[in-house]
Amino acid sequence: MSQQKTYQTARGVRDILPADQKYWQFFRCVSEKILSSLGIERIDLPHFENLEIYSRGLGNATDIVQKGMFTLDSASDDDSETKYALRPEFTAGAVRAYIQNGMGSWSQPVRLYYIGAAFRRERPQKGRYREFYQLGVEIFGDGSAKSDYLAIMSSWEILKQLGLKNLIVYANSIGCPKCRPKYLIKLKKYYKDKLSKLCDDCHVRYDKNTLRLLDCKEELCKKIADSAPTTLDSLCPECNTHFQSTLEYLDYFNIRYDLDPKLVRGLDYYTKTVFEICLVDDKSRQSSLVGGGRYDGLVELLGGQKTPAVGFSFGMDRVVSAMKEQKVSVPEKRGVEVAILQLGEKAKAASKKVFDLLLKDDINVFFVPSNDSLRSQIRQAVKQSAKYAIIIGQTEAMKGDLILRDLSASAQETIPLEYIVEEIKKRLA
Ligand code: HAM
């Protein structure tokens, strides 16, 4: 007999199974609570956008744009010239949304957060997927260090509230269009007589993305970068003051940070502050939990008015994995309190009515209308760990009565429909 063909997920993507859902649920819950208390509102953005938003926004020479995007052939049926890509991140899409929806005329700053999947064609490895989840914040319209602090503080606070330990912020400032060109000249000068020692990628970076020479992961390149001139030594007075104020906030509010003069991040839109949050023992720094920074030129670059902005994104997969590794305790979901079991045609309508009543009173119900025997339905209710079962047969349906059964004591009594919610609440309390 020929074997049925079975299917697997594509490389670098995976299922998130029910057993892990409590971590994700807790993460979303804690984040949404903290973010809304900081006046940050949710936005949902499309999963794909015009490819140019990413190539112009993130930078043509970046690794993501060069080799990391999933492009779509058939996203448009009206304009075959326009190419689309699955979002490799959210910031460029959020900027498009800010401009398209006229958010520049809203009261500033506009503070937004988003949650969802992002897609990058990367070589899959631990903590690096082709489909992964980000939860992030973008703050538009405030150029002061207060918003840099808000971005760092909110991500830090969420990780703390999740129960994660041994966290550290790495921070740097990579300057602005006034001071960075002068710095890049210095950097190129430093690298000029070392070119033969650099890896192939760094040769390309030297011409096309000079700043990124600093964060090459090849051992020899790393050594050479250790003695390179730093951006911090070349900041203009404005960038310097901005960065000092950001650090003062972090000091004042006791956020543990280290300066990392080689932190430049992999996206071209950044200006001034850049940061990552990592676990202290992640020495290779390949698995940052959070990445972010300021991008004061991006709104204008994508066609809007000049608008300062700053933000960050969590890699949710990595945060969940750290929660599991550190064995953080996650509140268990409130289990099933009552299962509704029904026998016969007449009971169907009555059971739906009971279902509506219990839901309205926020009682956790298990209700899968079925034609199974009572014994089988009780078995299913026990499997769900339900505390009580409401049993509705033909007779009960006609009389307007219900049988309330305590599944642990196997005791039961008949209760009129109009008293059922009250009785269950009394027992649950
Ligand atoms: P990013 O550093 O590219 O920045 O990504 C942010 C976070 O997403 C990383 O720190 C990491 O935790 C996670 N991440 C990135 N790639 C993967 C992957 N392949 N698999 C699993 N997790 C991954 C951005 O995306 C910027 N848009 C952040 C930002 C927002 N900057 C300003 N606003």
Coordinates of C-alpha atoms and ligand atoms in Angstrom, one line a residue:
M1 CA 0.0 0.0 0.0
S2 CA 1.4 3.4 -0.9
Q3 CA 2.2 5.7 2.1
Q4 CA 0.1 8.9 2.5
K5 CA 2.2 12.0 1.9
T6 CA 2.6 14.1 5.1
Y7 CA 3.7 17.7 5.3
Q8 CA 6.1 19.7 7.4
T9 CA 6.4 23.4 8.2
A10 CA 8.8 25.3 5.9
R11 CA 12.4 25.9 7.1
G12 CA 12.6 28.3 10.0
V13 CA 8.9 28.5 10.9
R14 CA 7.2 26.5 13.6
D15 CA 3.9 25.9 15.4
I16 CA 3.3 27.4 18.8
L17 CA 1.5 24.5 20.6
P18 CA -1.2 24.8 23.3
A19 CA 1.3 24.0 26.2
D20 CA 3.3 27.2 25.4
Q21 CA 0.4 29.5 25.0
K22 CA 0.3 30.5 28.7
Y23 CA 3.7 32.2 28.2
W24 CA 2.6 34.1 25.1
Q25 CA -0.7 35.1 26.8
F26 CA 1.0 36.3 29.9
F27 CA 3.6 38.3 27.8
R28 CA 0.8 40.0 25.8
C29 CA -1.3 40.7 28.9
V30 CA 1.6 42.2 30.9
S31 CA 2.7 44.3 28.0
E32 CA -0.7 45.6 27.1
K33 CA -1.3 46.6 30.7
I34 CA 2.0 48.5 31.0
L35 CA 1.8 50.1 27.6
S36 CA -1.8 51.4 27.9
S37 CA -0.9 52.8 31.3
L38 CA 1.9 54.8 29.6
G39 CA -0.6 56.2 27.1
I40 CA 0.6 53.9 24.2
E41 CA -2.2 52.8 21.9
R42 CA -2.5 49.7 19.7
I43 CA -2.2 49.8 16.0
D44 CA -2.5 46.8 13.6
L45 CA -0.4 47.0 10.5
P46 CA -0.6 45.0 7.2
H47 CA 1.5 41.9 6.9
F48 CA 2.9 43.1 3.6
E49 CA 3.7 46.5 2.1
N50 CA 5.1 48.1 -1.0
L51 CA 8.7 46.7 -1.1
E52 CA 10.1 50.2 -1.5
I53 CA 9.0 51.1 2.0
Y54 CA 11.4 48.6 3.3
S55 CA 14.2 49.1 0.8
R56 CA 14.2 52.9 1.2
G57 CA 13.3 52.8 4.9
L58 CA 15.7 50.1 6.2
G59 CA 18.4 50.9 3.6
N60 CA 19.3 49.2 0.3
A61 CA 22.6 48.0 1.6
T62 CA 21.3 46.4 4.8
D63 CA 21.4 42.6 5.1
I64 CA 17.6 42.5 5.5
V65 CA 17.0 44.3 2.2
Q66 CA 19.9 42.6 0.4
K67 CA 19.0 39.0 1.2
G68 CA 16.4 38.9 4.0
M69 CA 13.0 39.6 2.5
F70 CA 10.2 37.5 1.2
T71 CA 8.8 39.2 -1.8
L72 CA 5.3 38.5 -3.2
D73 CA 4.6 38.0 -6.9
S74 CA 0.8 38.5 -6.9
A75 CA 0.0 41.0 -4.2
S76 CA -1.3 43.5 -6.7
D77 CA -3.7 43.0 -9.5
D78 CA -4.0 46.6 -10.6
D79 CA -0.4 47.7 -10.8
S80 CA 2.0 45.1 -12.0
E81 CA 5.0 47.5 -11.5
T82 CA 4.6 47.6 -7.7
K83 CA 6.4 44.9 -5.8
Y84 CA 5.4 43.8 -2.4
A85 CA 7.2 42.1 0.5
L86 CA 6.2 40.5 3.7
R87 CA 7.1 42.8 6.6
P88 CA 10.6 42.0 7.9
E89 CA 9.9 44.5 10.8
F90 CA 7.2 47.0 11.7
T91 CA 8.9 50.4 12.0
A92 CA 8.8 51.3 8.3
G93 CA 5.2 50.2 8.0
A94 CA 4.3 52.3 11.1
V95 CA 5.9 55.3 9.5
R96 CA 3.9 54.7 6.3
A97 CA 0.8 54.5 8.5
Y98 CA 1.7 57.7 10.4
I99 CA 2.0 59.6 7.1
Q100 CA -1.0 58.0 5.3
N101 CA -3.4 58.5 8.2
G102 CA -2.4 62.2 8.8
M103 CA -1.1 61.4 12.3
G104 CA 1.1 64.5 12.1
S105 CA -2.0 66.6 12.8
W106 CA -2.9 64.5 15.9
S107 CA -1.8 65.7 19.3
Q108 CA 1.9 64.9 19.5
P109 CA 3.6 62.7 20.5
V110 CA 1.7 59.9 18.9
R111 CA 2.6 56.7 20.8
L112 CA 1.7 53.4 19.2
Y113 CA 2.3 49.7 19.8
Y114 CA 1.9 46.6 17.7
I115 CA 2.1 42.8 18.0
G116 CA 2.4 40.4 15.2
A117 CA 4.5 38.2 12.9
A118 CA 7.5 39.4 11.0
F119 CA 9.3 37.5 8.2
R120 CA 13.0 37.4 7.4
R121 CA 14.8 35.0 5.0
E122 CA 17.6 34.2 7.5
R123 CA 19.6 31.0 8.1
P124 CA 17.5 29.4 10.8
Q125 CA 19.2 28.7 14.1
K126 CA 18.3 28.9 17.8
G127 CA 16.4 32.1 18.5
R128 CA 16.5 33.0 14.8
Y129 CA 13.4 32.1 12.7
R130 CA 12.1 33.0 9.3
E131 CA 8.7 33.8 10.9
F132 CA 9.0 35.3 14.3
Y133 CA 6.9 37.6 16.5
Q134 CA 7.5 41.2 17.5
L135 CA 5.8 43.4 20.0
G136 CA 7.0 46.9 19.6
V137 CA 6.4 50.6 20.3
E138 CA 6.9 53.7 18.1
I139 CA 6.8 57.2 19.5
F140 CA 6.4 60.0 16.9
G141 CA 6.8 63.7 17.4
D142 CA 9.0 64.1 20.4
G143 CA 12.7 64.8 19.8
S144 CA 13.6 65.0 23.5
A145 CA 15.5 62.4 25.5
K146 CA 12.3 61.8 27.5
S147 CA 11.0 59.6 24.7
D148 CA 14.2 57.7 24.4
Y149 CA 13.9 57.0 28.1
L150 CA 10.2 56.0 27.7
A151 CA 11.2 53.5 25.0
I152 CA 13.9 52.0 27.1
M153 CA 12.0 52.1 30.3
S154 CA 8.8 50.5 28.9
S155 CA 10.7 47.6 27.4
W156 CA 12.7 47.1 30.6
E157 CA 9.7 47.3 32.8
I158 CA 7.8 44.7 30.8
L159 CA 10.7 42.3 31.0
K160 CA 10.9 42.9 34.7
Q161 CA 7.2 42.4 35.3
L162 CA 7.4 39.1 33.3
G163 CA 9.8 38.0 36.1
L164 CA 13.0 37.9 34.0
K165 CA 16.3 38.4 35.7
N166 CA 19.9 39.3 34.7
L167 CA 18.9 41.9 32.1
I168 CA 21.2 44.6 30.8
V169 CA 20.7 47.5 28.4
Y170 CA 23.5 48.1 25.9
A171 CA 23.4 51.7 24.6
N172 CA 25.2 53.9 22.1
S173 CA 24.6 57.0 20.1
I174 CA 25.4 56.9 16.4
G175 CA 25.0 60.6 15.8
C176 CA 23.0 62.5 13.2
P177 CA 23.4 63.7 9.6
K178 CA 25.5 66.6 11.0
C179 CA 28.1 64.6 12.8
R180 CA 28.0 61.1 11.3
P181 CA 29.6 61.9 7.9
K182 CA 32.7 63.3 9.7
Y183 CA 32.8 60.2 11.8
L184 CA 32.5 57.9 8.8
I185 CA 35.5 59.6 7.2
K186 CA 37.6 58.9 10.3
L187 CA 36.3 55.3 10.4
K188 CA 37.3 54.7 6.7
K189 CA 40.7 56.2 7.4
Y190 CA 41.2 53.8 10.2
Y191 CA 40.2 50.8 8.1
K192 CA 42.0 51.8 4.9
D193 CA 45.3 50.0 5.6
K194 CA 43.5 47.0 7.2
L195 CA 41.3 46.1 4.3
S196 CA 43.3 42.9 3.4
K197 CA 42.6 41.5 6.9
L198 CA 38.8 42.0 6.7
C199 CA 36.2 39.3 5.7
D200 CA 34.4 39.5 2.3
D201 CA 31.3 41.0 3.8
C202 CA 33.3 43.8 5.5
H203 CA 34.9 44.7 2.1
V204 CA 31.4 45.4 0.9
R205 CA 30.5 47.2 4.1
Y206 CA 33.6 49.4 3.8
D207 CA 32.1 51.0 0.6
K208 CA 28.4 50.6 1.2
N209 CA 27.6 50.5 4.9
T210 CA 30.7 51.7 6.7
L211 CA 29.2 51.9 10.2
R212 CA 28.4 48.2 10.1
L213 CA 32.1 47.4 10.0
L214 CA 31.9 47.8 13.8
D215 CA 29.5 44.9 14.4
C216 CA 30.9 42.2 12.2
K217 CA 30.9 38.8 14.0
E218 CA 34.1 37.4 12.4
E219 CA 36.8 37.1 15.1
L220 CA 39.5 39.1 13.2
C221 CA 37.1 41.8 12.2
K222 CA 35.9 42.0 15.8
K223 CA 39.5 42.5 17.0
I224 CA 40.1 45.3 14.4
A225 CA 36.8 47.0 15.4
D226 CA 37.9 47.0 19.1
S227 CA 40.5 49.7 18.4
A228 CA 38.4 51.7 15.8
P229 CA 37.4 55.3 16.6
T230 CA 34.0 55.4 18.4
T231 CA 30.9 57.4 17.4
L232 CA 30.7 58.7 21.0
D233 CA 34.0 60.6 20.5
S234 CA 32.6 62.3 17.4
L235 CA 29.2 63.4 18.4
C236 CA 28.1 67.0 17.7
P237 CA 27.1 69.0 20.9
E238 CA 23.4 68.4 20.2
C239 CA 23.8 64.6 19.9
N240 CA 26.1 64.5 22.9
T241 CA 23.7 66.4 25.2
H242 CA 20.8 64.2 24.0
F243 CA 22.7 61.0 24.8
Q244 CA 23.9 62.3 28.2
S245 CA 20.3 63.2 29.1
T246 CA 19.1 59.7 28.1
L247 CA 21.7 58.1 30.3
E248 CA 20.9 60.5 33.2
Y249 CA 17.3 59.2 33.0
L250 CA 18.5 55.6 33.1
D251 CA 20.8 56.3 36.1
Y252 CA 18.0 58.2 37.9
F253 CA 15.5 55.3 37.4
N254 CA 18.1 52.6 38.2
I255 CA 18.1 50.9 34.9
R256 CA 21.2 48.7 34.5
Y257 CA 23.1 49.7 31.3
D258 CA 26.5 49.5 29.7
L259 CA 27.8 51.7 27.0
D260 CA 28.6 49.7 23.9
P261 CA 30.5 51.9 21.4
K262 CA 30.3 49.1 18.8
L263 CA 26.5 48.9 18.9
V264 CA 25.3 50.3 15.5
R265 CA 22.3 48.1 14.7
G266 CA 21.5 46.6 11.4
L267 CA 19.1 49.2 10.0
D268 CA 20.0 52.4 8.3
Y269 CA 17.3 54.6 9.7
Y270 CA 18.8 55.0 13.1
T271 CA 20.1 58.4 14.4
K272 CA 21.3 59.3 17.9
T273 CA 20.4 56.7 20.6
V274 CA 20.5 53.0 19.7
F275 CA 20.0 50.2 22.3
E276 CA 19.5 46.5 22.9
I277 CA 18.4 44.6 25.9
C278 CA 20.1 41.3 26.5
L279 CA 20.5 38.7 29.2
V280 CA 23.8 39.3 31.0
D281 CA 25.1 35.8 30.4
D282 CA 24.4 36.0 26.6
K283 CA 28.1 36.9 26.0
S284 CA 27.9 36.5 22.2
R285 CA 25.1 39.0 22.1
Q286 CA 23.5 37.0 19.2
S287 CA 20.1 36.9 21.0
S288 CA 19.0 40.4 22.0
L289 CA 15.6 40.3 23.5
V290 CA 14.9 43.9 22.4
G291 CA 16.3 46.2 19.8
G292 CA 15.5 49.8 19.2
G293 CA 16.6 53.4 18.8
R294 CA 15.8 56.8 17.5
Y295 CA 15.1 57.4 13.8
D296 CA 14.6 61.2 13.3
G297 CA 14.9 61.1 9.5
L298 CA 12.6 58.2 8.5
V299 CA 9.3 60.0 8.4
E300 CA 10.7 62.6 6.0
L301 CA 12.6 59.9 4.0
L302 CA 9.3 58.1 3.4
G303 CA 7.5 61.3 2.2
G304 CA 6.2 62.9 5.4
Q305 CA 7.1 66.1 7.3
K306 CA 10.3 66.1 9.3
T307 CA 9.2 64.3 12.5
P308 CA 11.5 62.9 15.3
A309 CA 10.7 59.3 16.4
V310 CA 12.0 56.6 18.6
G311 CA 11.0 53.0 19.3
F312 CA 11.9 49.4 20.0
S313 CA 10.7 45.9 19.3
F314 CA 10.8 42.8 21.4
G315 CA 11.7 39.5 19.8
M316 CA 8.8 37.7 21.4
D317 CA 10.0 34.2 20.6
R318 CA 13.3 35.0 22.4
V319 CA 11.5 36.5 25.4
V320 CA 9.3 33.4 25.8
S321 CA 12.3 31.2 25.5
A322 CA 14.1 33.2 28.2
M323 CA 11.0 32.9 30.4
K324 CA 11.0 29.2 30.0
E325 CA 14.8 28.9 30.6
Q326 CA 14.5 31.0 33.8
K327 CA 11.5 29.1 34.8
V328 CA 9.4 32.2 35.5
S329 CA 6.1 31.4 37.1
V330 CA 3.2 32.2 34.8
P331 CA -0.3 32.5 36.2
E332 CA -2.3 29.4 35.1
K333 CA -5.4 30.2 33.1
R334 CA -8.6 30.1 35.1
G335 CA -9.8 26.5 34.2
V336 CA -13.2 25.3 33.1
E337 CA -15.7 25.9 35.9
V338 CA -18.8 24.4 34.3
A339 CA -19.4 21.9 31.5
I340 CA -22.8 21.9 29.8
L341 CA -23.9 18.4 28.8
Q342 CA -27.1 17.8 26.9
L343 CA -29.1 14.8 25.8
G344 CA -31.7 14.8 23.1
E345 CA -33.2 17.4 20.6
K346 CA -35.2 19.4 23.1
A347 CA -32.1 19.9 25.3
K348 CA -30.2 21.6 22.5
A349 CA -32.0 24.9 22.6
A350 CA -32.1 24.9 26.4
S351 CA -28.3 24.2 26.6
K352 CA -27.5 27.1 24.3
K353 CA -29.6 29.4 26.6
V354 CA -27.7 28.2 29.7
F355 CA -24.4 28.7 27.8
D356 CA -25.4 32.4 27.0
L357 CA -26.4 32.9 30.7
L358 CA -23.1 31.6 32.1
L359 CA -20.9 33.5 29.6
K360 CA -22.7 36.7 30.4
D361 CA -21.7 36.2 34.0
D362 CA -18.1 35.5 33.2
I363 CA -18.2 31.9 34.2
N364 CA -15.7 29.7 32.4
V365 CA -17.8 27.2 30.4
F366 CA -17.0 24.1 28.3
F367 CA -19.8 23.5 25.8
V368 CA -19.4 21.3 22.8
P369 CA -22.9 20.4 21.5
S370 CA -22.7 16.7 20.7
N371 CA -24.8 13.6 20.2
D372 CA -22.4 11.6 22.4
S373 CA -23.7 9.5 25.3
L374 CA -23.9 11.1 28.8
R375 CA -21.1 9.0 30.0
S376 CA -18.8 10.1 27.1
Q377 CA -19.8 13.8 27.7
I378 CA -18.9 13.4 31.4
R379 CA -15.6 11.9 30.5
Q380 CA -14.9 14.9 28.3
A381 CA -15.9 17.3 31.0
V382 CA -13.5 15.6 33.5
K383 CA -10.7 15.7 31.0
Q384 CA -11.2 19.5 30.8
S385 CA -10.9 19.6 34.6
A386 CA -14.4 21.1 34.9
K387 CA -15.6 21.5 38.5
Y388 CA -19.3 21.2 37.8
A389 CA -21.5 19.8 35.0
I390 CA -25.0 21.0 34.1
I391 CA -26.9 18.1 32.6
I392 CA -29.9 18.9 30.5
G393 CA -32.1 15.9 29.3
Q394 CA -35.5 15.9 27.6
T395 CA -37.4 16.0 30.9
E396 CA -35.4 18.9 32.3
A397 CA -35.7 20.8 29.1
M398 CA -39.5 20.5 29.2
K399 CA -39.7 21.4 32.9
G400 CA -37.1 24.2 32.7
D401 CA -34.9 22.4 35.2
L402 CA -31.2 21.6 35.2
I403 CA -29.2 18.9 36.9
L404 CA -26.1 20.4 38.6
R405 CA -23.5 17.8 39.2
D406 CA -20.4 18.2 41.4
L407 CA -17.9 16.3 39.3
S408 CA -15.4 15.7 42.2
A409 CA -18.0 14.5 44.7
S410 CA -20.2 12.9 42.1
A411 CA -23.3 14.4 43.8
Q412 CA -26.0 16.1 42.0
E413 CA -29.3 18.0 42.5
T414 CA -32.0 19.6 40.3
I415 CA -32.1 23.4 40.1
P416 CA -34.6 25.6 38.2
L417 CA -33.0 27.4 35.3
E418 CA -33.6 30.9 36.8
Y419 CA -31.5 30.1 39.9
I420 CA -28.6 28.3 38.1
V421 CA -26.2 31.3 37.8
E422 CA -26.7 32.3 41.4
E423 CA -26.2 28.7 42.6
I424 CA -23.0 28.2 40.5
K425 CA -21.5 31.6 41.7
K426 CA -22.3 30.6 45.3
R427 CA -20.5 27.3 44.9
L428 CA -17.5 28.7 43.0
A429 CA -17.0 31.4 45.6
Ligands
HAM1 P1 15.7 44.3 15.1 O1 16.8 44.4 16.0 O2 15.9 43.9 13.7 O3 15.0 45.7 15.2 O4 14.6 43.3 15.7 C1 14.1 43.5 17.1 C2 14.1 42.2 17.8 O5 13.4 41.2 17.1 C3 15.5 41.6 18.0 O6 16.1 42.1 19.2 C4 15.2 40.1 18.2 O7 14.8 39.9 19.5 C5 14.0 39.9 17.3 N1 14.4 39.3 16.0 C6 14.9 39.8 15.0 N2 15.1 38.9 14.0 C7 14.7 37.7 14.5 C8 14.6 36.4 14.0 N3 15.0 36.1 12.7 N4 14.1 35.4 14.8 C9 13.6 35.7 16.0 N5 13.7 37.0 16.5 C10 14.2 38.0 15.8 C11 13.8 45.9 14.5 O8 13.1 45.1 14.0 C12 13.4 47.4 14.6 N6 12.2 47.6 13.8 C13 13.2 47.8 16.1 C14 12.8 49.2 16.2 C15 11.5 49.6 16.4 N7 13.6 50.2 16.2 C16 12.8 51.3 16.3 N8 11.6 51.0 16.5

